[in-house]
Amino acid sequence: MRSAYKLVFERSLPGRKGYDLPKLDVPEKDVIPASCKKTAPVKLPELAEVDMVRHFVGLSRRNYGVDNGFYPLGSCTMKYNPKINEEIATLFENLHPYADASCTQGAVDVMLMIDEALAKITGFPAFTLQPAAGAHGEYTGLTLIKAYHDNRKDYERTVIVVPDAAHGTNPASAALAGFKIREIASAPDGGVDLEALRAAMGPDVAGLMLTNPNTLGIFDHNILEITKIVHDAGGLCYYDGANFNAVMGVARPGDMGFDVLHLNVHKTFSTPHGGGGPGCGAVGCTAELAQFLPIPVVVRDGEHGRLEYDRPLSVGKVKAFYGNFSVMLKTLAYIESMGGVGITEGAQNAVLNANYVMGMLRGVYDLPHDRICMHECVVTPTEEMIEKGVHTSDIAKGLIDYGVHPPTIYFPLIVHEAMMIEPTETESRETLDAFVQAMKEIAQIALSDPEAMHKMPLTTPVGRPDEVAAARNPIVRHQW
Ligand SMILES: *Cc1c(COP(=O)(O)O)cnc(C)c1O
């Protein structure tokens, strides 16, 4: 009910309180200098405990997450996060990063186990778990590429080639790492345009950043040719592993000719993410690039792991201590409980689910790239819907009334009115059918009563915020 929504400040009444302190039983002393004292009382909401609890519990119930419903947010892999991961993460909750090495061997071994598991899954021999997110991993990986060229005194290589289907973080990370960006257009089939790639090569190219499968959910079958073109021109190949859920246990970026990658382990290996973290953007690389990895690098020493600091060519540290350790524990719990076969099946079911949804929506919505997809598919409103004034944002808003988190919209940028749907492997046939049914009902409303679409959602406290104003002039505190 919209009318019931009140800010905590609007619930406030003078004199209400949620505490009950004992009377002062010592002499009162005024020791704070006047210059440090406030001249007026701090404006805080005044509420009874019960009102406060209801306020926050109410807010938490309005929060939508994968634990309360379907969340097909393309490119974000909002799969269910098994609760055993959380339990495992608490095992180390008392460990302090400054603890003596004699107390932390287990934690170092955990990092070694993850490094070695990721090495098996990706085909890269060396890893760092320091980066705190995918974008941070991109930045770290690109600094390895920079260190590689610098170490060879090849200072002219200042350009990173990025396809136009790339996630926005790719060019942003490359710029932050000190590179210039050269964008290339995608081929009509959604893959890399080989001619455009060849034309973009030159002695100034440091490398290529590629997501495979890409943000259209398409696996690029020319991948070996692509990485060869870049290598022949003296560049290195960076694999954005955000879409790794499509190929984990099936194909390895190391075998596709890449030199360095990041994995969004918070996406692929099921740790809660969104809203800013914490995450882990593990970076893997070839043996040749391993000398540049951030220190300390975890190396195997007989039965155990050891933190190695002696790496003269290391790019240095990219994060305090070792990275987000609780995310690592959840990752390991996931990998160990799934096992090799389970990981492969996870990818296969993710792909199956995306193709099922795409197939069920064919004819109801348009499919700009109507071919077998990987773990996500891109659909758009039909021309008739657009003519009636119903756009992707209206469909996304409509889905909220059906209890579904909207898919990623208006991305990838190269598809007009894109809706990018990633169901993940953890959703049942029944959940997918309910989603398809909602999408079909919305399509009917779009054609028969387009005006109704512009009023959705009707079930949320705020329906249609002015998104531009919210971004440009955010009001982030209560105005008294
Ligand atoms: C999510 C994502 C990223 C960025 O990862 P974060 O962990 O959010 O920083 C990069 N590339 C692609 C394709 C993504 O989907």
CSV table of C-alpha atoms and ligand atoms in Angstrom, one decimal:
chain,number,residue,atom,x,y,z
A,1,MET,CA,0.0,0.0,0.0
A,2,ARG,CA,1.6,3.2,-1.2
A,3,SER,CA,-0.1,5.4,1.4
A,4,ALA,CA,1.4,3.4,4.3
A,5,TYR,CA,4.9,4.3,3.2
A,6,LYS,CA,6.5,6.9,5.6
A,7,LEU,CA,10.1,7.9,6.1
A,8,VAL,CA,11.5,7.3,9.6
A,9,PHE,CA,11.5,11.1,10.0
A,10,GLU,CA,7.8,11.3,9.1
A,11,ARG,CA,7.1,8.7,11.8
A,12,SER,CA,8.9,10.8,14.4
A,13,LEU,CA,7.0,12.5,17.2
A,14,PRO,CA,8.6,14.7,19.8
A,15,GLY,CA,9.3,12.9,23.1
A,16,ARG,CA,8.9,9.4,21.8
A,17,LYS,CA,11.9,7.2,22.7
A,18,GLY,CA,13.1,3.7,22.4
A,19,TYR,CA,15.5,3.7,25.4
A,20,ASP,CA,15.2,3.7,29.1
A,21,LEU,CA,18.4,4.7,30.9
A,22,PRO,CA,18.9,4.6,34.7
A,23,LYS,CA,19.0,7.9,36.6
A,24,LEU,CA,22.4,9.6,36.8
A,25,ASP,CA,23.9,8.5,40.2
A,26,VAL,CA,27.2,10.4,40.1
A,27,PRO,CA,27.7,14.2,40.3
A,28,GLU,CA,27.3,15.8,36.9
A,29,LYS,CA,30.4,17.6,35.6
A,30,ASP,CA,30.6,19.9,32.6
A,31,VAL,CA,34.0,19.2,31.1
A,32,ILE,CA,33.4,19.8,27.4
A,33,PRO,CA,34.6,23.2,26.2
A,34,ALA,CA,31.8,25.4,25.0
A,35,SER,CA,33.5,25.7,21.6
A,36,CYS,CA,33.0,22.0,21.0
A,37,LYS,CA,29.4,21.9,22.0
A,38,LYS,CA,26.4,21.9,19.7
A,39,THR,CA,24.3,25.0,19.9
A,40,ALA,CA,21.1,23.2,19.0
A,41,PRO,CA,20.0,19.6,19.6
A,42,VAL,CA,20.8,17.1,16.8
A,43,LYS,CA,17.8,16.5,14.6
A,44,LEU,CA,17.1,12.8,15.0
A,45,PRO,CA,13.9,10.9,14.5
A,46,GLU,CA,12.1,10.2,17.8
A,47,LEU,CA,10.4,6.9,17.9
A,48,ALA,CA,9.3,4.1,20.2
A,49,GLU,CA,11.1,0.8,19.9
A,50,VAL,CA,8.2,-0.9,18.3
A,51,ASP,CA,7.8,1.8,15.6
A,52,MET,CA,11.5,1.6,14.9
A,53,VAL,CA,11.4,-2.1,14.5
A,54,ARG,CA,8.4,-1.9,12.2
A,55,HIS,CA,10.0,0.7,10.1
A,56,PHE,CA,13.2,-1.3,9.4
A,57,VAL,CA,11.5,-4.7,9.1
A,58,GLY,CA,9.0,-3.0,6.7
A,59,LEU,CA,11.9,-1.7,4.7
A,60,SER,CA,13.7,-5.1,4.6
A,61,ARG,CA,10.5,-6.7,3.3
A,62,ARG,CA,10.4,-4.3,0.4
A,63,ASN,CA,13.9,-5.3,-0.5
A,64,TYR,CA,13.8,-7.7,-3.4
A,65,GLY,CA,16.5,-10.4,-3.6
A,66,VAL,CA,17.1,-13.8,-5.0
A,67,ASP,CA,15.9,-15.2,-1.7
A,68,ASN,CA,12.4,-14.0,-2.3
A,69,GLY,CA,12.0,-14.4,-6.0
A,70,PHE,CA,13.1,-14.8,-9.6
A,71,TYR,CA,15.9,-12.3,-10.5
A,72,PRO,CA,16.8,-12.8,-14.2
A,73,LEU,CA,19.2,-9.8,-14.3
A,74,GLY,CA,21.3,-10.4,-17.4
A,75,SER,CA,25.1,-10.3,-17.0
A,76,CYS,CA,24.8,-10.4,-13.2
A,77,THR,CA,24.2,-14.1,-12.6
A,78,MET,CA,21.8,-13.8,-9.7
A,79,LYS,CA,21.8,-17.5,-8.9
A,80,TYR,CA,20.6,-18.9,-5.6
A,81,ASN,CA,23.3,-18.7,-3.0
A,82,PRO,CA,23.3,-22.0,-1.0
A,83,LYS,CA,23.2,-21.3,2.8
A,84,ILE,CA,26.0,-23.8,3.5
A,85,ASN,CA,28.3,-21.1,2.0
A,86,GLU,CA,27.4,-18.8,4.8
A,87,GLU,CA,28.0,-21.4,7.5
A,88,ILE,CA,31.4,-22.2,6.1
A,89,ALA,CA,32.3,-18.5,6.0
A,90,THR,CA,31.6,-18.2,9.7
A,91,LEU,CA,34.3,-20.8,10.5
A,92,PHE,CA,37.0,-18.2,10.1
A,93,GLU,CA,35.1,-15.2,11.5
A,94,ASN,CA,37.6,-14.6,14.3
A,95,LEU,CA,40.6,-14.5,12.1
A,96,HIS,CA,42.4,-11.2,12.0
A,97,PRO,CA,44.6,-10.2,9.0
A,98,TYR,CA,47.4,-9.3,11.4
A,99,ALA,CA,47.3,-12.6,13.1
A,100,ASP,CA,50.7,-14.4,13.4
A,101,ALA,CA,51.6,-16.8,10.5
A,102,SER,CA,51.5,-19.6,13.0
A,103,CYS,CA,47.7,-19.1,13.4
A,104,THR,CA,46.8,-18.6,9.7
A,105,GLN,CA,48.1,-21.6,7.8
A,106,GLY,CA,44.5,-22.8,7.3
A,107,ALA,CA,43.5,-19.6,5.7
A,108,VAL,CA,46.5,-19.6,3.4
A,109,ASP,CA,45.7,-23.2,2.5
A,110,VAL,CA,42.1,-22.1,1.7
A,111,MET,CA,43.4,-19.5,-0.8
A,112,LEU,CA,45.7,-22.1,-2.3
A,113,MET,CA,42.8,-24.5,-2.7
A,114,ILE,CA,40.8,-21.8,-4.5
A,115,ASP,CA,43.7,-20.8,-6.7
A,116,GLU,CA,44.2,-24.4,-7.7
A,117,ALA,CA,40.5,-25.1,-8.3
A,118,LEU,CA,40.2,-22.0,-10.5
A,119,ALA,CA,43.4,-23.0,-12.4
A,120,LYS,CA,41.8,-26.3,-13.2
A,121,ILE,CA,38.5,-24.7,-14.3
A,122,THR,CA,40.0,-21.9,-16.4
A,123,GLY,CA,43.3,-23.3,-17.7
A,124,PHE,CA,45.4,-20.6,-16.1
A,125,PRO,CA,48.3,-21.7,-13.8
A,126,ALA,CA,48.5,-18.6,-11.6
A,127,PHE,CA,45.9,-16.6,-9.7
A,128,THR,CA,45.4,-13.7,-7.3
A,129,LEU,CA,42.3,-13.3,-5.2
A,130,GLN,CA,43.0,-9.8,-4.1
A,131,PRO,CA,40.7,-7.7,-6.4
A,132,ALA,CA,37.4,-6.9,-4.7
A,133,ALA,CA,35.2,-7.0,-7.8
A,134,GLY,CA,35.1,-7.8,-11.5
A,135,ALA,CA,35.9,-4.2,-12.5
A,136,HIS,CA,38.8,-4.2,-10.0
A,137,GLY,CA,40.0,-7.5,-11.5
A,138,GLU,CA,39.9,-5.9,-15.0
A,139,TYR,CA,42.1,-3.1,-13.7
A,140,THR,CA,44.5,-5.6,-12.1
A,141,GLY,CA,44.6,-7.7,-15.2
A,142,LEU,CA,45.3,-4.7,-17.4
A,143,THR,CA,48.1,-3.6,-15.2
A,144,LEU,CA,49.7,-7.0,-15.8
A,145,ILE,CA,49.4,-6.4,-19.5
A,146,LYS,CA,51.0,-3.0,-19.0
A,147,ALA,CA,53.8,-4.5,-16.9
A,148,TYR,CA,54.4,-7.2,-19.6
A,149,HIS,CA,54.9,-4.6,-22.3
A,150,ASP,CA,56.9,-2.3,-20.1
A,151,ASN,CA,59.2,-5.2,-19.0
A,152,ARG,CA,60.0,-5.8,-22.7
A,153,LYS,CA,60.6,-2.0,-23.1
A,154,ASP,CA,57.7,-1.9,-25.6
A,155,TYR,CA,56.5,1.4,-24.5
A,156,GLU,CA,54.5,2.2,-27.7
A,157,ARG,CA,51.6,-0.1,-26.8
A,158,THR,CA,49.1,2.2,-25.3
A,159,VAL,CA,45.8,1.1,-26.9
A,160,ILE,CA,43.3,-1.5,-25.7
A,161,VAL,CA,40.8,-2.7,-28.3
A,162,VAL,CA,37.2,-3.2,-27.0
A,163,PRO,CA,34.2,-4.4,-29.0
A,164,ASP,CA,31.1,-2.3,-28.8
A,165,ALA,CA,29.2,-5.1,-27.1
A,166,ALA,CA,31.5,-4.8,-24.0
A,167,HIS,CA,30.3,-4.1,-20.5
A,168,GLY,CA,30.9,-0.4,-19.6
A,169,THR,CA,33.5,-1.4,-17.0
A,170,ASN,CA,35.9,-2.6,-19.8
A,171,PRO,CA,36.7,0.7,-21.4
A,172,ALA,CA,36.5,2.4,-17.9
A,173,SER,CA,39.1,0.0,-16.4
A,174,ALA,CA,41.4,0.3,-19.5
A,175,ALA,CA,41.2,4.1,-19.1
A,176,LEU,CA,42.0,3.9,-15.4
A,177,ALA,CA,45.0,1.6,-16.1
A,178,GLY,CA,46.3,4.3,-18.4
A,179,PHE,CA,45.3,3.0,-21.8
A,180,LYS,CA,43.5,4.6,-24.8
A,181,ILE,CA,40.4,2.8,-26.0
A,182,ARG,CA,39.8,1.7,-29.6
A,183,GLU,CA,36.3,0.5,-30.1
A,184,ILE,CA,35.4,-2.0,-32.8
A,185,ALA,CA,31.9,-2.7,-34.1
A,186,SER,CA,30.4,-6.2,-33.8
A,187,ALA,CA,29.6,-8.3,-36.8
A,188,PRO,CA,25.9,-8.7,-37.7
A,189,ASP,CA,25.8,-12.1,-36.1
A,190,GLY,CA,26.7,-10.5,-32.8
A,191,GLY,CA,30.3,-11.8,-32.7
A,192,VAL,CA,33.6,-10.0,-33.2
A,193,ASP,CA,34.0,-8.6,-36.8
A,194,LEU,CA,37.3,-10.2,-37.8
A,195,GLU,CA,38.0,-7.6,-40.5
A,196,ALA,CA,37.3,-4.8,-38.0
A,197,LEU,CA,39.6,-6.5,-35.5
A,198,ARG,CA,42.4,-6.9,-38.1
A,199,ALA,CA,42.0,-3.2,-39.1
A,200,ALA,CA,42.3,-2.2,-35.4
A,201,MET,CA,45.6,-4.0,-34.9
A,202,GLY,CA,48.9,-2.1,-35.0
A,203,PRO,CA,52.2,-1.5,-33.1
A,204,ASP,CA,50.3,0.6,-30.6
A,205,VAL,CA,48.0,-2.2,-29.5
A,206,ALA,CA,48.6,-3.5,-26.0
A,207,GLY,CA,45.7,-5.9,-26.1
A,208,LEU,CA,42.1,-6.9,-26.6
A,209,MET,CA,39.4,-7.2,-23.9
A,210,LEU,CA,36.7,-9.7,-24.7
A,211,THR,CA,33.7,-11.3,-23.0
A,212,ASN,CA,33.0,-14.8,-24.4
A,213,PRO,CA,30.1,-15.6,-24.4
A,214,ASN,CA,29.5,-11.9,-24.9
A,215,THR,CA,26.8,-9.6,-23.5
A,216,LEU,CA,24.4,-10.9,-26.2
A,217,GLY,CA,24.8,-14.3,-24.7
A,218,ILE,CA,26.6,-15.5,-27.9
A,219,PHE,CA,29.7,-17.7,-27.8
A,220,ASP,CA,32.2,-16.5,-30.5
A,221,HIS,CA,33.2,-19.5,-32.5
A,222,ASN,CA,36.1,-17.5,-34.1
A,223,ILE,CA,37.7,-17.2,-30.7
A,224,LEU,CA,41.0,-19.0,-31.7
A,225,GLU,CA,41.3,-16.9,-34.8
A,226,ILE,CA,40.5,-13.7,-32.7
A,227,THR,CA,43.2,-14.4,-30.1
A,228,LYS,CA,45.7,-15.3,-32.9
A,229,ILE,CA,45.1,-12.0,-34.7
A,230,VAL,CA,45.9,-10.1,-31.5
A,231,HIS,CA,48.9,-12.2,-30.6
A,232,ASP,CA,50.3,-11.9,-34.2
A,233,ALA,CA,50.1,-8.1,-33.8
A,234,GLY,CA,52.0,-8.3,-30.5
A,235,GLY,CA,49.1,-7.7,-28.2
A,236,LEU,CA,47.7,-9.8,-25.3
A,237,CYS,CA,44.2,-11.0,-24.8
A,238,TYR,CA,42.1,-10.3,-21.7
A,239,TYR,CA,39.1,-12.4,-20.9
A,240,ASP,CA,36.2,-10.7,-19.0
A,241,GLY,CA,34.9,-13.7,-17.1
A,242,ALA,CA,31.6,-12.2,-15.9
A,243,ASN,CA,29.8,-14.6,-18.2
A,244,PHE,CA,31.8,-17.6,-17.1
A,245,ASN,CA,28.6,-19.3,-15.8
A,246,ALA,CA,27.8,-20.3,-19.3
A,247,VAL,CA,31.0,-22.3,-19.8
A,248,MET,CA,32.4,-23.3,-16.4
A,249,GLY,CA,33.4,-26.9,-16.6
A,250,VAL,CA,32.8,-27.0,-20.3
A,251,ALA,CA,35.4,-24.6,-22.0
A,252,ARG,CA,38.5,-23.0,-20.6
A,253,PRO,CA,39.6,-19.4,-21.5
A,254,GLY,CA,43.2,-20.6,-21.2
A,255,ASP,CA,42.5,-23.0,-24.1
A,256,MET,CA,40.9,-20.2,-26.2
A,257,GLY,CA,44.3,-18.3,-26.3
A,258,PHE,CA,43.7,-15.7,-23.6
A,259,ASP,CA,46.6,-14.5,-21.5
A,260,VAL,CA,44.8,-13.1,-18.5
A,261,LEU,CA,41.2,-13.2,-17.1
A,262,HIS,CA,39.1,-12.1,-14.2
A,263,LEU,CA,36.3,-14.2,-12.7
A,264,ASN,CA,33.4,-12.5,-10.9
A,265,VAL,CA,33.4,-15.3,-8.3
A,266,HIS,CA,30.6,-13.5,-6.6
A,267,LYS,CA,28.5,-14.1,-9.7
A,268,THR,CA,29.6,-17.5,-11.0
A,269,PHE,CA,30.4,-19.2,-7.7
A,270,SER,CA,27.3,-18.1,-5.8
A,271,THR,CA,28.1,-15.5,-3.2
A,272,PRO,CA,25.5,-12.8,-2.4
A,273,HIS,CA,26.3,-9.6,-4.5
A,274,GLY,CA,24.6,-6.5,-5.7
A,275,GLY,CA,24.4,-3.2,-3.9
A,276,GLY,CA,28.1,-2.8,-3.9
A,277,GLY,CA,29.7,-5.9,-2.7
A,278,PRO,CA,31.7,-7.4,-1.1
A,279,GLY,CA,33.0,-9.3,-4.1
A,280,CYS,CA,36.0,-11.1,-5.4
A,281,GLY,CA,37.4,-10.5,-8.9
A,282,ALA,CA,39.9,-13.3,-9.0
A,283,VAL,CA,42.6,-12.8,-11.7
A,284,GLY,CA,44.3,-15.7,-13.5
A,285,CYS,CA,47.1,-15.5,-16.0
A,286,THR,CA,49.6,-17.4,-18.0
A,287,ALA,CA,52.9,-18.6,-16.4
A,288,GLU,CA,54.6,-15.8,-18.3
A,289,LEU,CA,52.5,-13.1,-16.7
A,290,ALA,CA,52.6,-14.6,-13.2
A,291,GLN,CA,55.8,-12.7,-12.3
A,292,PHE,CA,53.7,-9.5,-12.4
A,293,LEU,CA,50.9,-10.6,-10.1
A,294,PRO,CA,50.1,-8.5,-7.0
A,295,ILE,CA,52.0,-9.6,-3.9
A,296,PRO,CA,51.7,-11.7,-1.8
A,297,VAL,CA,51.1,-14.6,-4.3
A,298,VAL,CA,50.0,-17.8,-2.7
A,299,VAL,CA,52.3,-20.6,-3.9
A,300,ARG,CA,52.3,-24.3,-3.1
A,301,ASP,CA,55.1,-25.5,-0.8
A,302,GLY,CA,54.8,-29.2,-0.3
A,303,GLU,CA,51.5,-30.0,1.4
A,304,HIS,CA,50.6,-26.4,2.1
A,305,GLY,CA,50.3,-22.9,0.8
A,306,ARG,CA,52.8,-20.1,1.4
A,307,LEU,CA,52.5,-16.4,1.0
A,308,GLU,CA,55.3,-15.3,-1.4
A,309,TYR,CA,56.3,-11.6,-1.3
A,310,ASP,CA,59.6,-11.9,-3.2
A,311,ARG,CA,58.4,-10.9,-6.7
A,312,PRO,CA,60.6,-8.0,-7.9
A,313,LEU,CA,58.4,-7.5,-11.0
A,314,SER,CA,55.1,-7.5,-9.1
A,315,VAL,CA,52.7,-4.7,-9.9
A,316,GLY,CA,52.3,-4.3,-6.1
A,317,LYS,CA,49.2,-4.6,-4.0
A,318,VAL,CA,45.8,-3.8,-5.3
A,319,LYS,CA,43.9,-4.3,-2.0
A,320,ALA,CA,44.7,-4.3,1.7
A,321,PHE,CA,45.7,-7.7,3.0
A,322,TYR,CA,44.5,-10.6,0.8
A,323,GLY,CA,41.1,-9.5,-0.6
A,324,ASN,CA,37.6,-10.3,0.7
A,325,PHE,CA,38.3,-13.5,2.5
A,326,SER,CA,34.7,-14.4,3.4
A,327,VAL,CA,33.8,-14.3,-0.3
A,328,MET,CA,36.7,-16.7,-0.9
A,329,LEU,CA,35.3,-19.2,1.7
A,330,LYS,CA,31.9,-19.1,0.1
A,331,THR,CA,33.5,-19.7,-3.3
A,332,LEU,CA,35.4,-22.7,-2.0
A,333,ALA,CA,32.3,-24.1,-0.3
A,334,TYR,CA,30.4,-23.8,-3.6
A,335,ILE,CA,33.1,-25.3,-5.8
A,336,GLU,CA,33.7,-28.2,-3.3
A,337,SER,CA,30.0,-29.0,-2.9
A,338,MET,CA,29.2,-28.9,-6.6
A,339,GLY,CA,32.3,-30.9,-7.6
A,340,GLY,CA,33.6,-31.1,-11.1
A,341,VAL,CA,30.6,-32.8,-12.6
A,342,GLY,CA,28.2,-30.5,-10.7
A,343,ILE,CA,30.0,-27.4,-12.1
A,344,THR,CA,29.7,-28.6,-15.6
A,345,GLU,CA,26.0,-29.5,-15.1
A,346,GLY,CA,25.4,-26.0,-13.6
A,347,ALA,CA,26.7,-24.4,-16.8
A,348,GLN,CA,24.7,-26.8,-19.0
A,349,ASN,CA,21.5,-26.1,-17.1
A,350,ALA,CA,22.1,-22.3,-17.1
A,351,VAL,CA,22.3,-22.5,-20.9
A,352,LEU,CA,19.3,-24.8,-21.2
A,353,ASN,CA,17.2,-22.5,-19.0
A,354,ALA,CA,18.1,-19.4,-21.1
A,355,ASN,CA,17.3,-21.2,-24.3
A,356,TYR,CA,14.0,-22.4,-22.8
A,357,VAL,CA,13.0,-18.9,-21.9
A,358,MET,CA,14.1,-17.6,-25.4
A,359,GLY,CA,12.1,-20.3,-27.1
A,360,MET,CA,9.0,-19.7,-25.1
A,361,LEU,CA,9.2,-15.9,-25.8
A,362,ARG,CA,9.7,-16.4,-29.6
A,363,GLY,CA,6.7,-14.9,-31.4
A,364,VAL,CA,5.7,-12.9,-28.3
A,365,TYR,CA,8.7,-10.6,-28.3
A,366,ASP,CA,11.3,-10.0,-31.0
A,367,LEU,CA,14.7,-11.9,-30.9
A,368,PRO,CA,17.3,-9.6,-32.5
A,369,HIS,CA,19.8,-12.5,-32.6
A,370,ASP,CA,17.6,-15.6,-33.1
A,371,ARG,CA,20.2,-18.4,-32.6
A,372,ILE,CA,21.1,-20.8,-29.8
A,373,CYS,CA,22.2,-18.6,-26.9
A,374,MET,CA,24.4,-19.4,-24.0
A,375,HIS,CA,23.4,-18.5,-20.4
A,376,GLU,CA,21.4,-15.4,-21.3
A,377,CYS,CA,19.2,-14.2,-24.1
A,378,VAL,CA,18.3,-10.7,-25.4
A,379,VAL,CA,14.7,-10.0,-26.4
A,380,THR,CA,13.0,-6.7,-27.4
A,381,PRO,CA,9.4,-5.4,-27.7
A,382,THR,CA,7.8,-6.1,-31.0
A,383,GLU,CA,7.4,-3.2,-33.5
A,384,GLU,CA,3.7,-3.1,-32.8
A,385,MET,CA,4.4,-2.6,-29.1
A,386,ILE,CA,6.8,0.2,-29.9
A,387,GLU,CA,4.3,1.8,-32.3
A,388,LYS,CA,1.7,1.8,-29.4
A,389,GLY,CA,4.2,3.6,-27.2
A,390,VAL,CA,5.2,0.6,-25.0
A,391,HIS,CA,8.9,0.5,-24.4
A,392,THR,CA,11.3,-1.8,-22.7
A,393,SER,CA,11.2,0.3,-19.5
A,394,ASP,CA,7.4,-0.2,-19.4
A,395,ILE,CA,7.7,-3.9,-19.7
A,396,ALA,CA,10.4,-3.9,-16.9
A,397,LYS,CA,8.1,-1.9,-14.7
A,398,GLY,CA,5.2,-4.2,-15.5
A,399,LEU,CA,7.2,-7.2,-14.3
A,400,ILE,CA,7.5,-5.7,-10.9
A,401,ASP,CA,3.7,-6.0,-10.5
A,402,TYR,CA,4.1,-9.7,-11.3
A,403,GLY,CA,6.6,-10.2,-8.5
A,404,VAL,CA,9.6,-10.6,-10.8
A,405,HIS,CA,12.8,-8.6,-10.7
A,406,PRO,CA,13.1,-7.0,-14.1
A,407,PRO,CA,15.9,-8.2,-16.4
A,408,THR,CA,18.8,-5.9,-17.4
A,409,ILE,CA,17.4,-3.3,-19.8
A,410,TYR,CA,18.9,-1.1,-22.5
A,411,PHE,CA,22.0,-3.2,-22.4
A,412,PRO,CA,23.9,-4.3,-24.4
A,413,LEU,CA,23.9,-0.9,-26.0
A,414,ILE,CA,24.1,-2.3,-29.5
A,415,VAL,CA,20.6,-3.7,-29.3
A,416,HIS,CA,17.8,-1.1,-29.4
A,417,GLU,CA,15.3,-1.6,-26.5
A,418,ALA,CA,17.2,-4.6,-25.2
A,419,MET,CA,16.0,-6.8,-22.4
A,420,MET,CA,18.7,-9.1,-21.3
A,421,ILE,CA,17.4,-12.2,-19.5
A,422,GLU,CA,19.6,-14.5,-17.5
A,423,PRO,CA,17.6,-17.1,-15.6
A,424,THR,CA,20.6,-19.1,-14.2
A,425,GLU,CA,20.6,-22.9,-13.5
A,426,THR,CA,19.1,-22.6,-10.0
A,427,GLU,CA,15.5,-21.9,-11.3
A,428,SER,CA,13.0,-24.6,-11.8
A,429,ARG,CA,10.8,-25.2,-14.8
A,430,GLU,CA,7.8,-24.0,-12.8
A,431,THR,CA,9.5,-20.6,-12.1
A,432,LEU,CA,10.5,-20.2,-15.7
A,433,ASP,CA,7.0,-21.0,-16.8
A,434,ALA,CA,5.6,-18.4,-14.4
A,435,PHE,CA,8.0,-15.8,-15.8
A,436,VAL,CA,7.1,-16.7,-19.4
A,437,GLN,CA,3.4,-16.4,-18.5
A,438,ALA,CA,4.0,-13.0,-16.9
A,439,MET,CA,5.8,-11.8,-20.0
A,440,LYS,CA,3.0,-13.1,-22.2
A,441,GLU,CA,0.3,-11.3,-20.1
A,442,ILE,CA,2.3,-8.1,-20.2
A,443,ALA,CA,2.6,-8.4,-24.0
A,444,GLN,CA,-1.2,-8.7,-24.3
A,445,ILE,CA,-1.7,-5.6,-22.1
A,446,ALA,CA,0.9,-3.8,-24.2
A,447,LEU,CA,-1.1,-4.4,-27.3
A,448,SER,CA,-4.6,-4.0,-26.0
A,449,ASP,CA,-4.2,-1.3,-23.3
A,450,PRO,CA,-0.9,0.4,-23.8
A,451,GLU,CA,-1.9,3.3,-21.4
A,452,ALA,CA,-2.1,0.8,-18.6
A,453,MET,CA,1.5,-0.1,-19.1
A,454,HIS,CA,2.6,3.5,-18.4
A,455,LYS,CA,1.0,3.3,-14.9
A,456,MET,CA,2.9,0.2,-13.8
A,457,PRO,CA,4.1,-0.7,-11.2
A,458,LEU,CA,1.1,-0.3,-9.0
A,459,THR,CA,2.3,-2.5,-6.1
A,460,THR,CA,5.4,-0.5,-5.0
A,461,PRO,CA,5.7,2.5,-2.6
A,462,VAL,CA,7.2,4.5,-5.5
A,463,GLY,CA,6.0,3.8,-9.0
A,464,ARG,CA,7.7,6.0,-11.5
A,465,PRO,CA,10.4,8.1,-10.1
A,466,ASP,CA,11.9,10.8,-12.3
A,467,GLU,CA,15.1,8.8,-13.1
A,468,VAL,CA,17.0,11.6,-14.6
A,469,ALA,CA,16.3,13.9,-11.6
A,470,ALA,CA,17.2,11.1,-9.2
A,471,ALA,CA,20.5,10.6,-10.9
A,472,ARG,CA,21.3,14.3,-11.5
A,473,ASN,CA,19.9,15.9,-8.3
A,474,PRO,CA,19.8,13.1,-5.7
A,475,ILE,CA,18.3,14.1,-2.4
A,476,VAL,CA,20.2,11.8,0.0
A,477,ARG,CA,19.1,13.1,3.3
A,478,HIS,CA,15.9,14.2,4.9
A,479,GLN,CA,15.0,17.9,4.4
A,480,TRP,CA,13.6,19.2,7.7
B,1,LIG,C1,29.3,-7.6,-13.8
B,1,LIG,C2,30.2,-7.4,-15.0
B,1,LIG,C3,31.4,-6.7,-14.9
B,1,LIG,C4,31.8,-6.0,-13.6
B,1,LIG,O1,31.9,-6.8,-12.5
B,1,LIG,P1,31.7,-6.2,-11.0
B,1,LIG,O2,32.0,-7.4,-10.1
B,1,LIG,O3,30.3,-5.7,-11.0
B,1,LIG,O4,32.7,-5.1,-10.9
B,1,LIG,C5,32.2,-6.7,-16.0
B,1,LIG,N1,31.9,-7.2,-17.1
B,1,LIG,C6,30.7,-7.9,-17.3
B,1,LIG,C7,30.3,-8.5,-18.6
B,1,LIG,C8,29.8,-8.0,-16.2
B,1,LIG,O5,28.6,-8.6,-16.4
